[in-house]
Coordinates of C-alpha atoms and ligand atoms in Angstrom, one line a residue:
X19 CA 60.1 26.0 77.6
X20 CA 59.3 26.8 74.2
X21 CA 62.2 27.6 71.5
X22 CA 60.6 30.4 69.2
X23 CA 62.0 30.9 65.7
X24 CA 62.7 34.3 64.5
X25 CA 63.6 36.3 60.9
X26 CA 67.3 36.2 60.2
X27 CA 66.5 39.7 59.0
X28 CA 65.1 41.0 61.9
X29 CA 61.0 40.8 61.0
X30 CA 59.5 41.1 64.9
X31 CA 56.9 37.9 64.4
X32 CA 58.3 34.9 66.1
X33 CA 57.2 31.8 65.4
X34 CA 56.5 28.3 67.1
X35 CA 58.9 25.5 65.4
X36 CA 55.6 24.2 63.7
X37 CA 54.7 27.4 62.5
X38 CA 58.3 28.0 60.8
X39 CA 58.1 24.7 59.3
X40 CA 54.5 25.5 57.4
X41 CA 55.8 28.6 56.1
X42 CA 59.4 27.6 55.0
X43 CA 60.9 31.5 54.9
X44 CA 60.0 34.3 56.8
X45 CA 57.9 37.4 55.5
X46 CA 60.8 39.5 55.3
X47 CA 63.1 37.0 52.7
X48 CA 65.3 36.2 55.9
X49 CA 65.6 32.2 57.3
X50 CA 63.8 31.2 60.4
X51 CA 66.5 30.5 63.4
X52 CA 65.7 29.6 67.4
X53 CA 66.3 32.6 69.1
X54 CA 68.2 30.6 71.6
X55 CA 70.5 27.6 70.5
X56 CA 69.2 24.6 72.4
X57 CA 71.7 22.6 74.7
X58 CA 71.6 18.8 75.1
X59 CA 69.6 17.7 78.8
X60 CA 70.4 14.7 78.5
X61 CA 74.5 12.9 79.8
X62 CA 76.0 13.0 76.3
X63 CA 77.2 8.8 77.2
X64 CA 73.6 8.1 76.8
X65 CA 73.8 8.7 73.1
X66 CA 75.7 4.9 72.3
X67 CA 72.8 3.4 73.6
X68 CA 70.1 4.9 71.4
X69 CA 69.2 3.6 68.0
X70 CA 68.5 5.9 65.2
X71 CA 64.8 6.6 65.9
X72 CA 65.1 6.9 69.9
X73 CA 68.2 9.6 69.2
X74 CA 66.3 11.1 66.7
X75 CA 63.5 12.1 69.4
X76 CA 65.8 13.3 72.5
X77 CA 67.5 16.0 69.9
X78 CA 64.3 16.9 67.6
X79 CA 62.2 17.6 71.1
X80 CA 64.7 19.9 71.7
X81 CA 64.7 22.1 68.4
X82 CA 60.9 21.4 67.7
X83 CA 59.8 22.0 70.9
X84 CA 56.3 22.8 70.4
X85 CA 55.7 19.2 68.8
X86 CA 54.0 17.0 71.4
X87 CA 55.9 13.7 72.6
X88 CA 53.2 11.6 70.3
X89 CA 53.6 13.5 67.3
X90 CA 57.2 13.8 67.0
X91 CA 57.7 10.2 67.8
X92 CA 55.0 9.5 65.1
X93 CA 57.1 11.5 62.6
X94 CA 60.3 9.6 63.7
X95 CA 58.7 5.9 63.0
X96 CA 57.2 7.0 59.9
X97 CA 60.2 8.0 58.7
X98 CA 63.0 6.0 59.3
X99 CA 61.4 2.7 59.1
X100 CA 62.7 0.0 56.3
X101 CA 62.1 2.5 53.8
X102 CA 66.2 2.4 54.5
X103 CA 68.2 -0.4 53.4
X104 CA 69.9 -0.6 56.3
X105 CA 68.5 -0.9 60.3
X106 CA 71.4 1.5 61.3
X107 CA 69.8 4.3 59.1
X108 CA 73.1 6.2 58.5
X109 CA 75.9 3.8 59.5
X110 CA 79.9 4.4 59.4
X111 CA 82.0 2.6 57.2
X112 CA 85.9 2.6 57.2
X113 CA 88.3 2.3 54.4
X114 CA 91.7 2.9 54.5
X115 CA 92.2 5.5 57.0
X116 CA 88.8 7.3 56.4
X117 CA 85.5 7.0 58.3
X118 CA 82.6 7.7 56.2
X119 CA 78.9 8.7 57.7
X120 CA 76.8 7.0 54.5
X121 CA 74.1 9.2 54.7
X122 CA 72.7 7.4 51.3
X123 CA 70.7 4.7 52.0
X124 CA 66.8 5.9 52.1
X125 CA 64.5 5.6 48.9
X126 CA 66.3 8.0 46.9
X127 CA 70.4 7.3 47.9
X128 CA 71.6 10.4 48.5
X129 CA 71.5 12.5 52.0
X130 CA 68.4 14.7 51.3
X131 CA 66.5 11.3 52.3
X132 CA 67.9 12.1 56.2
X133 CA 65.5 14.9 56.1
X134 CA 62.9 14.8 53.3
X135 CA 61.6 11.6 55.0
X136 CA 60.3 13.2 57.6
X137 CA 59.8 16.6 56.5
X138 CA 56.2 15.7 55.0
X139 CA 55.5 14.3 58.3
X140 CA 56.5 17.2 60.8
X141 CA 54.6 19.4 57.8
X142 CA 51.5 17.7 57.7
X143 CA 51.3 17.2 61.6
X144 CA 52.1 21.3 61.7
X145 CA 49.2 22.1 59.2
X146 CA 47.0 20.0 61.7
X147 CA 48.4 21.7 64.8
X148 CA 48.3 25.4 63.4
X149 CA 44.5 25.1 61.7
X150 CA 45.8 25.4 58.2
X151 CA 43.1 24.8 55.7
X152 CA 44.6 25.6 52.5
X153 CA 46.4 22.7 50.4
X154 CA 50.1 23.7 51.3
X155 CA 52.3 23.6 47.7
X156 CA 55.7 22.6 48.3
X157 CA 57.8 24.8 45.7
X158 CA 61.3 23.2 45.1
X159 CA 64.2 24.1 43.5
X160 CA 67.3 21.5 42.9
X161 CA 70.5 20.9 42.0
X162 CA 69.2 17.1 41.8
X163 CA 69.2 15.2 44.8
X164 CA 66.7 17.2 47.3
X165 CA 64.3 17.6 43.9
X166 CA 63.5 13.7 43.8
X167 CA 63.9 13.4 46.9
X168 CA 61.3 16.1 47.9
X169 CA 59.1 14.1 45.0
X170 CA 59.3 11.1 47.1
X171 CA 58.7 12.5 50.7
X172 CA 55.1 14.3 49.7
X173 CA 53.9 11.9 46.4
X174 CA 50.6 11.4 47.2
X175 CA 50.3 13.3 50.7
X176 CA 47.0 14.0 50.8
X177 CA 46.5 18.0 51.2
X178 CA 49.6 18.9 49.5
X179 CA 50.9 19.8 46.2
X180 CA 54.6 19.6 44.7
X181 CA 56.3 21.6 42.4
X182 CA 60.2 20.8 41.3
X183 CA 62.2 22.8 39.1
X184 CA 65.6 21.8 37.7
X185 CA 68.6 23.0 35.7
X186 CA 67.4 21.2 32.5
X187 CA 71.4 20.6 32.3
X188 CA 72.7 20.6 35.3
X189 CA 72.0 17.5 36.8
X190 CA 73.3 14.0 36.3
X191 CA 71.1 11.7 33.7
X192 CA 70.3 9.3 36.8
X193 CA 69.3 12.5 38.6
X194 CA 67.2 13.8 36.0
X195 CA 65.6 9.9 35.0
X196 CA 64.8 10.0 38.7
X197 CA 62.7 13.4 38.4
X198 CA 60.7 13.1 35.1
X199 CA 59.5 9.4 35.9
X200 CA 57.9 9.9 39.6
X201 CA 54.9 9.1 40.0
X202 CA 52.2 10.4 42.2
X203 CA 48.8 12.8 40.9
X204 CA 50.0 15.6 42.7
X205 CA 53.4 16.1 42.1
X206 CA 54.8 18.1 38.8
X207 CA 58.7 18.8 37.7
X208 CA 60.0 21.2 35.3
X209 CA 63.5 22.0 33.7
X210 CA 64.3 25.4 33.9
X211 CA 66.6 27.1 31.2
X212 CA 69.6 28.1 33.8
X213 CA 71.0 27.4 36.6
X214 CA 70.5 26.2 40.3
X215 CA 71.1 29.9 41.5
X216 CA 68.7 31.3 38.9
X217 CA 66.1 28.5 39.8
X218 CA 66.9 28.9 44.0
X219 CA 66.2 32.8 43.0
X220 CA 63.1 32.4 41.1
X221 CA 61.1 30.3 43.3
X222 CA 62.6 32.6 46.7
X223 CA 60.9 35.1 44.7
X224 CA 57.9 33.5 44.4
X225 CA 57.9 33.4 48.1
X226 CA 57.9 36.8 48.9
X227 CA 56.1 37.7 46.0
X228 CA 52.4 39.1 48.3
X229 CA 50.8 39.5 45.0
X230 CA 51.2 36.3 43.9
X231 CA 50.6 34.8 47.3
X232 CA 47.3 36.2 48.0
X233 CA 45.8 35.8 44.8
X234 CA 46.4 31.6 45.4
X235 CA 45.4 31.8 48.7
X236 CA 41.7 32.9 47.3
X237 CA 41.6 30.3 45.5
X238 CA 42.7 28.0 48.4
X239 CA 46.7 27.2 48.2
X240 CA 49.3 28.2 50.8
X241 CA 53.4 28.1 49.9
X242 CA 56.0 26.2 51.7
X243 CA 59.8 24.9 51.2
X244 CA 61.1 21.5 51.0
X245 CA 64.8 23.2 50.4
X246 CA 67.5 23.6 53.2
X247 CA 65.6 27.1 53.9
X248 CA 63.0 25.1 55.6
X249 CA 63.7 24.6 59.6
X250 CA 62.2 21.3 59.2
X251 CA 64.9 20.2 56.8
X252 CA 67.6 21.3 58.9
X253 CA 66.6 20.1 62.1
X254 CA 66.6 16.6 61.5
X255 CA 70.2 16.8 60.1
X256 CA 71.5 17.5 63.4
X257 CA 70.5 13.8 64.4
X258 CA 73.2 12.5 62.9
X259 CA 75.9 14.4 63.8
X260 CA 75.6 13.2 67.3
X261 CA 75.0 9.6 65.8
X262 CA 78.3 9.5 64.4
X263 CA 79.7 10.3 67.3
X264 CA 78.2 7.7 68.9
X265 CA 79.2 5.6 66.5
X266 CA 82.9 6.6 66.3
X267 CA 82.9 6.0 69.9
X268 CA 81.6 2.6 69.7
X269 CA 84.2 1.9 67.0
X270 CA 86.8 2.6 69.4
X271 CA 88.1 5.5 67.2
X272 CA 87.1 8.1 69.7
X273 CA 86.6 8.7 73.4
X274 CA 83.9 9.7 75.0
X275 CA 84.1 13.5 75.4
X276 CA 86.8 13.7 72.9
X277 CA 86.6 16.3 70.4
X278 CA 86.1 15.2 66.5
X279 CA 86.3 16.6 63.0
X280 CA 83.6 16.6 60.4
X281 CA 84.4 17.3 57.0
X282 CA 81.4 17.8 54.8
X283 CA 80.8 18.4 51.1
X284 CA 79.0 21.5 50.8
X285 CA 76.8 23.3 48.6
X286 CA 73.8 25.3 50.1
X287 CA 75.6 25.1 53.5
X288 CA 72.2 23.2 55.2
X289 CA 74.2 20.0 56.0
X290 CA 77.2 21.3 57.6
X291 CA 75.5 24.0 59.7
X292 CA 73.5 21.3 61.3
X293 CA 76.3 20.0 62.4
X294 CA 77.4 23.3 63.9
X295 CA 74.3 22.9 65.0
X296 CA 75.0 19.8 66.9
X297 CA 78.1 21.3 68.3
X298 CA 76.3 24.2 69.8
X299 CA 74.1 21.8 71.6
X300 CA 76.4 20.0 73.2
X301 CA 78.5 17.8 70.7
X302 CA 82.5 17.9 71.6
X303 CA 83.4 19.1 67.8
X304 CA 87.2 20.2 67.1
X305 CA 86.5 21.2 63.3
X306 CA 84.1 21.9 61.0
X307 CA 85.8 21.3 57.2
X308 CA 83.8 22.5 54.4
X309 CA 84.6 21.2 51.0
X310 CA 84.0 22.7 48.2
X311 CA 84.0 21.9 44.6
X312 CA 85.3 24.0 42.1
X313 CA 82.8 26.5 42.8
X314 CA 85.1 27.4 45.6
X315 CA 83.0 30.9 46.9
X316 CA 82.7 29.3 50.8
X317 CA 86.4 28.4 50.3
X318 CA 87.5 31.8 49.5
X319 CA 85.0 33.3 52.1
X320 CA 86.5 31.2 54.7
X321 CA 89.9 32.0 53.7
X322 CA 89.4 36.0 53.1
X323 CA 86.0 37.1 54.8
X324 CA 85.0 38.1 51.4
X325 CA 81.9 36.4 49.4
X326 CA 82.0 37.0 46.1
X327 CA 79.4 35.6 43.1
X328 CA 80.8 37.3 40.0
X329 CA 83.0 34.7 38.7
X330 CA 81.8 31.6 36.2
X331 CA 80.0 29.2 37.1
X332 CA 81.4 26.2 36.8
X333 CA 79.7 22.8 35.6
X334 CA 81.5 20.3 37.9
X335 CA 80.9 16.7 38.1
X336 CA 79.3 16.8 41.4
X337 CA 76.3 19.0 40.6
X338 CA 74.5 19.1 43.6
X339 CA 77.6 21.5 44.5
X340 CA 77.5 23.5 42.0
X341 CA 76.1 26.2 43.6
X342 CA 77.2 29.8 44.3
X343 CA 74.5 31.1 47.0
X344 CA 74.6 29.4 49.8
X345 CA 71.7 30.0 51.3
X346 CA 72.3 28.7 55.0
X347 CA 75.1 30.7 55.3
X348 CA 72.8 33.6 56.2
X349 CA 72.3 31.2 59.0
X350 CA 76.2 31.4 60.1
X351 CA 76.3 35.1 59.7
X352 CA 73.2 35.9 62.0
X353 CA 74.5 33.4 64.9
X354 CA 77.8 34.9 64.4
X355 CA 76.4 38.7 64.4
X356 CA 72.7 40.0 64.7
X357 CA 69.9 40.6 61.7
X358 CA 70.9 44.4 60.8
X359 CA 74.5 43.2 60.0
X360 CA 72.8 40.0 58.3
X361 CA 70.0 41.9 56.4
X362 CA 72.7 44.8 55.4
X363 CA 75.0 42.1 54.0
X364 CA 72.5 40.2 52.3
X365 CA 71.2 43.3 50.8
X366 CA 75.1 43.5 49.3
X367 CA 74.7 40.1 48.1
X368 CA 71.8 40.9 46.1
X369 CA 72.7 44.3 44.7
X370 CA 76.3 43.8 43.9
X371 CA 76.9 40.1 44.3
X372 CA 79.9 41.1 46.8
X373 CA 80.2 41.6 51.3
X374 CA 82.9 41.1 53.6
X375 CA 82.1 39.7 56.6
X376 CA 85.5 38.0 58.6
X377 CA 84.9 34.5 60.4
X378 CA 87.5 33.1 62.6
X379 CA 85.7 30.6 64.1
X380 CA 85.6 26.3 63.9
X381 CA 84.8 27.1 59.7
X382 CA 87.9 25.6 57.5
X383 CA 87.4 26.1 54.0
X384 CA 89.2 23.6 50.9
X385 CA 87.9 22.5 47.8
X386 CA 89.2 20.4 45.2
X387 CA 89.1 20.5 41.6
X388 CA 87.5 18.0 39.4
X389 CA 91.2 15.9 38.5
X390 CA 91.6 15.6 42.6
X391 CA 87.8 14.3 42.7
X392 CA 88.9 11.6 40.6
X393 CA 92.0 10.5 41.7
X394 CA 90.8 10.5 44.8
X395 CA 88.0 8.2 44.2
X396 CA 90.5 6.1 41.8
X397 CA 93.1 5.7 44.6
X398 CA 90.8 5.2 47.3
X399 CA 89.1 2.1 45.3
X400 CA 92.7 0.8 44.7
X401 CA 93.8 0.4 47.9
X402 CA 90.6 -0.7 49.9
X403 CA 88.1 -1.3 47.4
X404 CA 85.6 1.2 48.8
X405 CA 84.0 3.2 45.9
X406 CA 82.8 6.7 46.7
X407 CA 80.4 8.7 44.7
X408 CA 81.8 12.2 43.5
X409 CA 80.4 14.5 46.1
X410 CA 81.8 12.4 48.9
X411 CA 85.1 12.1 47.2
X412 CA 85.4 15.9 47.0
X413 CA 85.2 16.0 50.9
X414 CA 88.0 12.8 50.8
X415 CA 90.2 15.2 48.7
X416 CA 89.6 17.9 50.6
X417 CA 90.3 16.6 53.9
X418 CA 93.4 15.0 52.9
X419 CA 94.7 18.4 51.6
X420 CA 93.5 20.0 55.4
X421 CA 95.8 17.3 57.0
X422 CA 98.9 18.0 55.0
X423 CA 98.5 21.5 55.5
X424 CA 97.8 21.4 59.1
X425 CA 99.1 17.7 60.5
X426 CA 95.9 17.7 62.7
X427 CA 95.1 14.3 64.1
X428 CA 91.6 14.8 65.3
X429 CA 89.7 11.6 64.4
X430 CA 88.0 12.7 61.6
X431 CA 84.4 11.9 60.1
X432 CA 83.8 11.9 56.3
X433 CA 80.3 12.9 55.9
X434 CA 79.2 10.9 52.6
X435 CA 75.9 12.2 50.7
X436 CA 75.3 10.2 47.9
X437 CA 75.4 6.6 46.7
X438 CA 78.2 6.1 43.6
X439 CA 75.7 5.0 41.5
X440 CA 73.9 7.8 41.6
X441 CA 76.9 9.3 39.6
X442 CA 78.0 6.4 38.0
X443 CA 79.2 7.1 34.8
X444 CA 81.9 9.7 36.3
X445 CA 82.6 7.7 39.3
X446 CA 83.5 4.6 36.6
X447 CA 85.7 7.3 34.9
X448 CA 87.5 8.0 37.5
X449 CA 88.6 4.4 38.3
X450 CA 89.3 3.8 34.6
X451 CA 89.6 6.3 32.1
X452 CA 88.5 3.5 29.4
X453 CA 84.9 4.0 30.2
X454 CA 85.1 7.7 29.6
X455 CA 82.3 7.3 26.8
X456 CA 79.9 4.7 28.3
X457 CA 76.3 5.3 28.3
X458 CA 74.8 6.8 32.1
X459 CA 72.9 3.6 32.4
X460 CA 75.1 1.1 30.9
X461 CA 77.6 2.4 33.7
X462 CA 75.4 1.6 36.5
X463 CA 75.4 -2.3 35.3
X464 CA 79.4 -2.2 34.6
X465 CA 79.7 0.1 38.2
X466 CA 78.1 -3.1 39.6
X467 CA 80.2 -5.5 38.3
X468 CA 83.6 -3.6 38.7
X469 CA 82.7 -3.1 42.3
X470 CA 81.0 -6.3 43.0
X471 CA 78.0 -4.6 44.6
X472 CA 74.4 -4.9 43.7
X473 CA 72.8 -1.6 42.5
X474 CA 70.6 -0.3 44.9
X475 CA 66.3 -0.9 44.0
X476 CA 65.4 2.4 43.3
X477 CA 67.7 3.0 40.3
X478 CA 67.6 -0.6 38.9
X479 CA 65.9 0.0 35.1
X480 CA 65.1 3.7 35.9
X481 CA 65.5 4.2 32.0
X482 CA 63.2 1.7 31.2
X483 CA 60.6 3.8 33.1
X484 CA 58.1 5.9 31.7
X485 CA 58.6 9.9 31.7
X486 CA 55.9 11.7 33.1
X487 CA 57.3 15.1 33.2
X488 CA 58.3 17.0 29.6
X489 CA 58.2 20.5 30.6
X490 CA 61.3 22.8 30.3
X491 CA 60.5 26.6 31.1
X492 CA 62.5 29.7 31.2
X493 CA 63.5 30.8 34.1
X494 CA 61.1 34.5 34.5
X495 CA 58.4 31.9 34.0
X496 CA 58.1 30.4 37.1
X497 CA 55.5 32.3 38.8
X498 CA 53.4 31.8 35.4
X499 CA 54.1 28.2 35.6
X500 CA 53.3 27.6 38.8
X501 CA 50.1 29.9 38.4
X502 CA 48.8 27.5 35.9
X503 CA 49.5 24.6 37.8
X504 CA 47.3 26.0 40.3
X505 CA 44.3 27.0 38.6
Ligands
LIG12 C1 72.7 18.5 48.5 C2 73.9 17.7 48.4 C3 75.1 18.2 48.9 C4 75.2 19.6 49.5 O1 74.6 19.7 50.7 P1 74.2 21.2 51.3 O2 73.4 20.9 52.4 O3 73.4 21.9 50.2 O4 75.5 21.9 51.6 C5 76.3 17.5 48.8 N1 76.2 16.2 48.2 C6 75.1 15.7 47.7 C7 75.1 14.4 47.1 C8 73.9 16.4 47.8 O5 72.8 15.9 47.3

């Protein structure tokens, strides 16, 4: 049977899975969810036998149900194919007494490759399926890693457009190198003067701007989302939850059956709900730990049922956390309630940057500040020799503070989002505070030596590269911007 997709908000048009996916967010501003959660048909042993791809299709043909058997498979081999650096895709690693989920090792290291991979795919394929003849224009905004690796995913997809915007400086030099050097004839990046919220709140404007919407559709240009927003980003993310597990199990770290913990650095919420995802389909999960950075707002939601904006924003030194509206969450709330509670507290959010809204539920909030980041990456590459980047080491701090304040055993996995060299320059600084002034690129060289790994291929020289892409824009000009573009 067919799992339609609805309006967190409560809009009445439901949607096939390939319909949600073309238009990213629904009419009314609210996300698209199933309007059933999906359960597992298949003996949860079977998933130890599966490689990446094979698991991959058993849990996406139960989300994206109205994807035929050949196209979802097609998506799956176009995706995860050696465009990884690894055959395992996402494998575990241990150090110390920590398992990590790398999630890093597609074309751009960091874990927006687990879904912007195939997200062009399952787009295209639902453009094709749903008689779309407009060029679709994917209209991103980052905090740095789903940005480039949004660039990657559509560069050159015939019948599609891209747009990026950035906080001009809010991301990491790598991050921003990354950006303003990609190639491809129909992709275009922009720095926006502000932040991630104020360029995630411009561009959902654009999307529910009718005006604007109709007036490009004459001239032959539909919108959609390559952000967390998108269904088709999320859905793939719930893949790997369940190959962890497997994984775990095959380490002989967990029984079959038994429950486990996930800790996850979190920004715009889209990774861990998937695995809350997974866990509502069928995965045994004890805990879901959200770690925050600094810009502790899901910490102090968890932790008081209140969520509450107006406070600084704080420039941390993982930036693809920095955020402090998290969209997905909207997500939680309408599982957890119905749309007139979600669409009345959202409403709240907007006007006075304040709700209440009490969850008692697998959700732990911790966060840790930037000083714990880095002694937790320092001590961690003492003793074993394992260097994490900043986000993951966030999630390292904040898991070890959830044990010594609860003594929970659950084996635990660390979900890791980003390859250290993507951050190099702080992750150096944290293992020695005598290269606190070396140059982003010179780090990645000394990173290299001082962890006796070879820097992954698509960073190597990426400041020798040619940029492409000079704009920097005010934030109220994005709709004029993106008019331009699309003349
Ligand atoms: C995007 C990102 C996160 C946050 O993930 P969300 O799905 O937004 O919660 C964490 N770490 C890294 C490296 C990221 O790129």
């Amino acid at each position: 049977m067919d799992i339609m997709f609805k309006s967190t908000r409560g809009d009445k048009n439901y949607v096939t899975a390939s319909q949600a996916i073309v238009k990213g967010i629904a009419e009314d501003g609210g996300l698209y969810v199933p309007e059933a959660m999906p359960t597992i048909d298949f003996p949860l042993e079977k998933i130890t036998e599966w490689n990446y791809r094979e698991l991959a299709y058993e849990v996406l043909k139960l989300v994206l149900t109205d994807y035929t058997e050949e196209e979802l498979k097609y998506c799956i081999a176009s995706a995860y194919d050696e465009k990884f650096d690894t055959e395992l895709i996402a494998p575990l690693v241990s150090a110390g007494n920590a398992d990590f989920l790398e999630l890093f090792h597609g074309k751009t290291i960091a874990f927006k490759d687990m879904a912007l991979s195939i997200l062009p795919y399952l787009l295209k394929t639902a453009a094709v399926k749903n008689g779309v003849k407009e060029e679709i224009v994917i209209l991103t905004a980052t905090s740095g890693d789903t940005g480039k690796a949004a660039l990657e995913g559509f560069a050159d997809v015939e019948g599609t457009q891209i747009i990026v915007f950035f906080p001009e400086d809010g991301v990491s030099a790598v991050q921003k190198a990354q950006m303003v050097t990609q190639q491809g004839k129909n992709t275009c990046v922009a720095g926006i003067r502000g932040n991630f919220d104020d360029a995630q709140t411009a561009v959902k404007k654009i999307f529910t701007d009718n005006e604007l919407k109709a007036e490009l559709k004459e001239k032959g240009y539909v919108f959609s989302s390559a952000n967390s927003i998108n269904i088709g980003r999320l859905a793939p993310q719930i893949v790997y939850y369940f190959y962890a597990y497997a994984q775990m199990v095959k380490a002989g770290k967990l029984a079959m059956g038994e429950k486990v913990n996930f800790t996850v650095p979190t920004g715009n919420f889209g990774n861990i709900l998937a695995g809350y995802y997974a866990m509502n389909m069928g995965l045994p999960v004890n805990r879901l730990i959200c770690a925050s950075n600094d810009n502790k707002v899901l910490y102090d939601f968890f932790r008081t049922g209140a969520y509450d904006i107006n406070r600084e924003f704080i420039v941390t030194v993982s930036p693809s956390m920095d955020i402090l509206i998290s969209s997905n969450l909207e997500r939680l709330l309408y599982h957890l309630s119905d749309s007139d509670r979600t669409r009345t507290v959202m409403s709240e959010l907007s006007k006075g940057g304040r709700y209440e809204f009490s969850i008692d539920n697998e959700f732990t909030g911790e966060f840790a500040t930037i000083p714990e980041t880095f002694k937790a990456i320092h001590d961690l590459f003492y003793e074993t020799g394992y260097v994490m980047d900043t986000h993951t080491a966030v999630a390292k701090a904040a898991y070890d503070k959830y044990i010594a304040e609860t003594g929970d055993n659950t084996p635990n996995v660390i979900v890791s989002t980003a390859s250290p060299y993507k951050f190099a320059k702080d992750v150096l600084k944290a293992i020695d505070s005598k290269y606190e002034n070396i140059d982003a690129f010179a780090a990645l060289e000394k990173l290299s030596e001082v962890s006796n790994t070879p820097i992954p291929k698509p960073i190597k020289d990426i400041d020798k590269r040619e940029v492409l892409h000079k704009s920097v824009i005010d934030r109220d000009a994005l709709a004029d911007f993106v008019k331009n573009k699309l003349k």
